Amino acid sequence: SCGDRAQLALPMEDKIINGHPRDERVAFSQEDLGQAFLRGPNAFPGTCRANGVDASGIVVSCRDAGGTLLRQIHIDARAGTILDETSYESNQPRMVIRYDDYRSVGDAYLPFHIALRYPGRHLALDVAIQRYEVNPVLADDLFQPVEPWAGP
């Protein structure tokens, strides 16, 4: 669910859509972006277990109660960083997220390049990060929808 304050701006079409768009115009859904950037239960659905080590490091698989693979995560065991994650739908890769160009930021090691791919839809989003700010002061109106807001 996008909530009652979801809004999509399409500047090339001079449109603003309030609420969740009901068609395919959104390449990456709120759920997809939540998996990539918000973490928590969005990133680790079902029950997750480390299934061992392969050439790239530790492999973690997340499955639903019936055993269906929902997500697989590869972790670089030496660096302790996530290399890539794959979300599955009907046992096929739905979204692949790759993290690289890790750099030290304070006491954390963070990726400066994140690539999201939808293999079945031939869509991709590359995020190049210039800098991280840890706990910056944010303006109260930063997350308010742009006008005109017509409500749900």
PDB file of C-alpha atoms in Angstrom:
ATOM      1  CA  SER A   1       0.000   0.000   0.000  1.00  0.00           C
ATOM      2  CA  CYS A   2       1.265   3.458  -0.843  1.00  0.00           C
ATOM      3  CA  GLY A   3      -0.708   5.165   1.892  1.00  0.00           C
ATOM      4  CA  ASP A   4      -3.066   8.077   1.488  1.00  0.00           C
ATOM      5  CA  ARG A   5      -0.319  10.616   0.756  1.00  0.00           C
ATOM      6  CA  ALA A   6       1.402   8.886  -2.159  1.00  0.00           C
ATOM      7  CA  GLN A   7       2.136  11.080  -5.125  1.00  0.00           C
ATOM      8  CA  LEU A   8       3.865  10.528  -8.468  1.00  0.00           C
ATOM      9  CA  ALA A   9       5.209  13.452 -10.510  1.00  0.00           C
ATOM     10  CA  LEU A  10       5.635  12.934 -14.260  1.00  0.00           C
ATOM     11  CA  PRO A  11       7.309  16.194 -15.330  1.00  0.00           C
ATOM     12  CA  MET A  12       7.782  15.133 -18.968  1.00  0.00           C
ATOM     13  CA  GLU A  13       3.998  14.671 -19.216  1.00  0.00           C
ATOM     14  CA  ASP A  14       3.217  17.691 -17.009  1.00  0.00           C
ATOM     15  CA  LYS A  15       1.170  15.430 -14.695  1.00  0.00           C
ATOM     16  CA  ILE A  16       0.916  14.760 -10.987  1.00  0.00           C
ATOM     17  CA  ILE A  17      -0.868  11.584  -9.889  1.00  0.00           C
ATOM     18  CA  ASN A  18      -2.197  11.521  -6.326  1.00  0.00           C
ATOM     19  CA  GLY A  19      -2.531   8.110  -4.723  1.00  0.00           C
ATOM     20  CA  HIS A  20      -1.181   4.875  -6.171  1.00  0.00           C
ATOM     21  CA  PRO A  21      -1.072   4.728  -9.986  1.00  0.00           C
ATOM     22  CA  ARG A  22      -3.139   1.788 -11.198  1.00  0.00           C
ATOM     23  CA  ASP A  23      -1.143   1.025 -14.338  1.00  0.00           C
ATOM     24  CA  GLU A  24       2.385   0.086 -15.362  1.00  0.00           C
ATOM     25  CA  ARG A  25       3.724   3.655 -15.562  1.00  0.00           C
ATOM     26  CA  VAL A  26       5.705   3.162 -12.348  1.00  0.00           C
ATOM     27  CA  ALA A  27       8.816   1.218 -13.259  1.00  0.00           C
ATOM     28  CA  PHE A  28       9.807   0.480  -9.660  1.00  0.00           C
ATOM     29  CA  SER A  29       7.061   0.145  -7.073  1.00  0.00           C
ATOM     30  CA  GLN A  30       7.087   1.476  -3.528  1.00  0.00           C
ATOM     31  CA  GLU A  31       7.641  -2.128  -2.399  1.00  0.00           C
ATOM     32  CA  ASP A  32      10.681  -2.444  -4.667  1.00  0.00           C
ATOM     33  CA  LEU A  33      12.232   0.780  -3.443  1.00  0.00           C
ATOM     34  CA  GLY A  34      11.431  -0.208   0.157  1.00  0.00           C
ATOM     35  CA  GLN A  35      13.334  -3.449  -0.346  1.00  0.00           C
ATOM     36  CA  ALA A  36      16.318  -1.563  -1.711  1.00  0.00           C
ATOM     37  CA  PHE A  37      16.451   1.441   0.588  1.00  0.00           C
ATOM     38  CA  LEU A  38      14.256   1.042   3.692  1.00  0.00           C
ATOM     39  CA  ARG A  39      15.357  -2.478   4.626  1.00  0.00           C
ATOM     40  CA  GLY A  40      13.597  -4.187   7.563  1.00  0.00           C
ATOM     41  CA  PRO A  41      10.792  -6.644   6.683  1.00  0.00           C
ATOM     42  CA  ASN A  42      10.637  -5.234   3.133  1.00  0.00           C
ATOM     43  CA  ALA A  43      14.143  -6.507   2.472  1.00  0.00           C
ATOM     44  CA  PHE A  44      13.916  -9.762   4.397  1.00  0.00           C
ATOM     45  CA  PRO A  45      10.506 -11.368   3.735  1.00  0.00           C
ATOM     46  CA  GLY A  46       9.473 -14.697   5.230  1.00  0.00           C
ATOM     47  CA  THR A  47      12.104 -16.688   7.113  1.00  0.00           C
ATOM     48  CA  CYS A  48      15.727 -16.045   6.168  1.00  0.00           C
ATOM     49  CA  ARG A  49      18.589 -18.475   6.727  1.00  0.00           C
ATOM     50  CA  ALA A  50      22.213 -18.603   5.668  1.00  0.00           C
ATOM     51  CA  ASN A  51      22.573 -21.668   3.439  1.00  0.00           C
ATOM     52  CA  GLY A  52      26.316 -21.715   3.263  1.00  0.00           C
ATOM     53  CA  VAL A  53      29.131 -20.154   1.346  1.00  0.00           C
ATOM     54  CA  ASP A  54      29.733 -19.961  -2.400  1.00  0.00           C
ATOM     55  CA  ALA A  55      32.529 -18.314  -4.421  1.00  0.00           C
ATOM     56  CA  SER A  56      31.211 -14.810  -3.636  1.00  0.00           C
ATOM     57  CA  GLY A  57      30.621 -15.337   0.086  1.00  0.00           C
ATOM     58  CA  ILE A  58      27.630 -16.138   2.285  1.00  0.00           C
ATOM     59  CA  VAL A  59      24.288 -16.934   0.645  1.00  0.00           C
ATOM     60  CA  VAL A  60      21.106 -16.099   2.589  1.00  0.00           C
ATOM     61  CA  SER A  61      17.762 -17.387   1.321  1.00  0.00           C
ATOM     62  CA  CYS A  62      14.380 -16.061   2.450  1.00  0.00           C
ATOM     63  CA  ARG A  63      11.384 -18.360   1.969  1.00  0.00           C
ATOM     64  CA  ASP A  64       7.681 -18.211   2.754  1.00  0.00           C
ATOM     65  CA  ALA A  65       5.951 -20.753   5.018  1.00  0.00           C
ATOM     66  CA  GLY A  66       5.512 -23.142   2.062  1.00  0.00           C
ATOM     67  CA  GLY A  67       9.231 -23.053   1.213  1.00  0.00           C
ATOM     68  CA  THR A  68       8.954 -20.862  -1.885  1.00  0.00           C
ATOM     69  CA  LEU A  69      12.082 -18.770  -2.466  1.00  0.00           C
ATOM     70  CA  LEU A  70      11.261 -15.079  -2.055  1.00  0.00           C
ATOM     71  CA  ARG A  71      14.705 -13.487  -1.842  1.00  0.00           C
ATOM     72  CA  GLN A  72      18.360 -14.459  -2.028  1.00  0.00           C
ATOM     73  CA  ILE A  73      21.157 -12.286  -0.642  1.00  0.00           C
ATOM     74  CA  HIS A  74      24.903 -12.655  -1.289  1.00  0.00           C
ATOM     75  CA  ILE A  75      27.175 -11.234   1.393  1.00  0.00           C
ATOM     76  CA  ASP A  76      30.924 -10.700   1.095  1.00  0.00           C
ATOM     77  CA  ALA A  77      32.042 -12.587   4.197  1.00  0.00           C
ATOM     78  CA  ARG A  78      35.415 -10.882   4.366  1.00  0.00           C
ATOM     79  CA  ALA A  79      34.136  -7.289   4.045  1.00  0.00           C
ATOM     80  CA  GLY A  80      30.732  -7.871   5.670  1.00  0.00           C
ATOM     81  CA  THR A  81      28.941  -6.079   2.825  1.00  0.00           C
ATOM     82  CA  ILE A  82      25.954  -7.046   0.691  1.00  0.00           C
ATOM     83  CA  LEU A  83      27.022  -7.815  -2.882  1.00  0.00           C
ATOM     84  CA  ASP A  84      23.622  -8.422  -4.447  1.00  0.00           C
ATOM     85  CA  GLU A  85      20.036  -9.387  -3.693  1.00  0.00           C
ATOM     86  CA  THR A  86      17.486 -11.076  -5.912  1.00  0.00           C
ATOM     87  CA  SER A  87      13.717 -11.024  -5.308  1.00  0.00           C
ATOM     88  CA  TYR A  88      11.764 -13.908  -6.828  1.00  0.00           C
ATOM     89  CA  GLU A  89       8.223 -14.217  -8.120  1.00  0.00           C
ATOM     90  CA  SER A  90       6.969 -17.633  -9.286  1.00  0.00           C
ATOM     91  CA  ASN A  91      10.527 -18.961  -8.898  1.00  0.00           C
ATOM     92  CA  GLN A  92      11.868 -16.433 -11.439  1.00  0.00           C
ATOM     93  CA  PRO A  93      14.124 -13.438 -10.658  1.00  0.00           C
ATOM     94  CA  ARG A  94      11.856 -10.392 -10.439  1.00  0.00           C
ATOM     95  CA  MET A  95      14.269  -7.712  -9.207  1.00  0.00           C
ATOM     96  CA  VAL A  96      18.047  -7.794  -8.794  1.00  0.00           C
ATOM     97  CA  ILE A  97      19.871  -5.213  -6.674  1.00  0.00           C
ATOM     98  CA  ARG A  98      23.669  -4.948  -6.887  1.00  0.00           C
ATOM     99  CA  TYR A  99      25.762  -2.872  -4.500  1.00  0.00           C
ATOM    100  CA  ASP A 100      29.332  -1.823  -5.178  1.00  0.00           C
ATOM    101  CA  ASP A 101      31.902   0.945  -4.827  1.00  0.00           C
ATOM    102  CA  TYR A 102      31.836   0.603  -1.035  1.00  0.00           C
ATOM    103  CA  ARG A 103      33.630   3.358   0.871  1.00  0.00           C
ATOM    104  CA  SER A 104      34.174   4.213   4.496  1.00  0.00           C
ATOM    105  CA  VAL A 105      31.677   6.732   5.888  1.00  0.00           C
ATOM    106  CA  GLY A 106      32.324   7.391   9.561  1.00  0.00           C
ATOM    107  CA  ASP A 107      32.335   3.970  11.183  1.00  0.00           C
ATOM    108  CA  ALA A 108      30.301   2.320   8.393  1.00  0.00           C
ATOM    109  CA  TYR A 109      31.188   0.935   4.969  1.00  0.00           C
ATOM    110  CA  LEU A 110      28.485   2.069   2.490  1.00  0.00           C
ATOM    111  CA  PRO A 111      27.835   1.505  -1.229  1.00  0.00           C
ATOM    112  CA  PHE A 112      28.227   4.476  -3.559  1.00  0.00           C
ATOM    113  CA  HIS A 113      26.686   2.620  -6.492  1.00  0.00           C
ATOM    114  CA  ILE A 114      23.375   0.728  -6.362  1.00  0.00           C
ATOM    115  CA  ALA A 115      21.901  -0.890  -9.472  1.00  0.00           C
ATOM    116  CA  LEU A 116      18.288  -2.123  -9.563  1.00  0.00           C
ATOM    117  CA  ARG A 117      17.257  -4.373 -12.455  1.00  0.00           C
ATOM    118  CA  TYR A 118      13.969  -5.949 -13.518  1.00  0.00           C
ATOM    119  CA  PRO A 119      15.190  -8.823 -15.751  1.00  0.00           C
ATOM    120  CA  GLY A 120      11.721  -9.730 -17.066  1.00  0.00           C
ATOM    121  CA  ARG A 121      10.765  -6.154 -17.929  1.00  0.00           C
ATOM    122  CA  HIS A 122      14.146  -4.992 -19.262  1.00  0.00           C
ATOM    123  CA  LEU A 123      14.174  -2.046 -16.843  1.00  0.00           C
ATOM    124  CA  ALA A 124      17.107  -0.704 -14.877  1.00  0.00           C
ATOM    125  CA  LEU A 125      17.850   2.055 -12.394  1.00  0.00           C
ATOM    126  CA  ASP A 126      21.411   3.015 -11.495  1.00  0.00           C
ATOM    127  CA  VAL A 127      21.973   5.136  -8.416  1.00  0.00           C
ATOM    128  CA  ALA A 128      25.330   6.903  -8.041  1.00  0.00           C
ATOM    129  CA  ILE A 129      25.726   8.366  -4.573  1.00  0.00           C
ATOM    130  CA  GLN A 130      27.910  11.452  -4.154  1.00  0.00           C
ATOM    131  CA  ARG A 131      27.877  11.597  -0.357  1.00  0.00           C
ATOM    132  CA  TYR A 132      26.099  10.306   2.724  1.00  0.00           C
ATOM    133  CA  GLU A 133      24.973  12.414   5.652  1.00  0.00           C
ATOM    134  CA  VAL A 134      24.291  10.588   8.894  1.00  0.00           C
ATOM    135  CA  ASN A 135      21.319  11.967  10.851  1.00  0.00           C
ATOM    136  CA  PRO A 136      21.125  15.382   9.153  1.00  0.00           C
ATOM    137  CA  VAL A 137      18.603  17.956  10.317  1.00  0.00           C
ATOM    138  CA  LEU A 138      15.630  17.835   7.923  1.00  0.00           C
ATOM    139  CA  ALA A 139      13.019  20.507   7.299  1.00  0.00           C
ATOM    140  CA  ASP A 140       9.531  19.623   8.559  1.00  0.00           C
ATOM    141  CA  ASP A 141       7.994  20.080   5.105  1.00  0.00           C
ATOM    142  CA  LEU A 142      10.555  17.955   3.237  1.00  0.00           C
ATOM    143  CA  PHE A 143       8.219  14.979   2.814  1.00  0.00           C
ATOM    144  CA  GLN A 144       5.049  16.896   2.007  1.00  0.00           C
ATOM    145  CA  PRO A 145       3.476  16.247  -1.408  1.00  0.00           C
ATOM    146  CA  VAL A 146       3.901  19.016  -3.960  1.00  0.00           C
ATOM    147  CA  GLU A 147       0.868  21.075  -4.879  1.00  0.00           C
ATOM    148  CA  PRO A 148      -1.780  20.522  -6.017  1.00  0.00           C
ATOM    149  CA  TRP A 149      -2.660  17.872  -3.440  1.00  0.00           C
ATOM    150  CA  ALA A 150      -6.222  16.742  -3.983  1.00  0.00           C
ATOM    151  CA  GLY A 151      -6.161  14.046  -1.322  1.00  0.00           C
ATOM    152  CA  PRO A 152      -6.970  10.333  -1.712  1.00  0.00           C
TER     153      PRO A 152
END
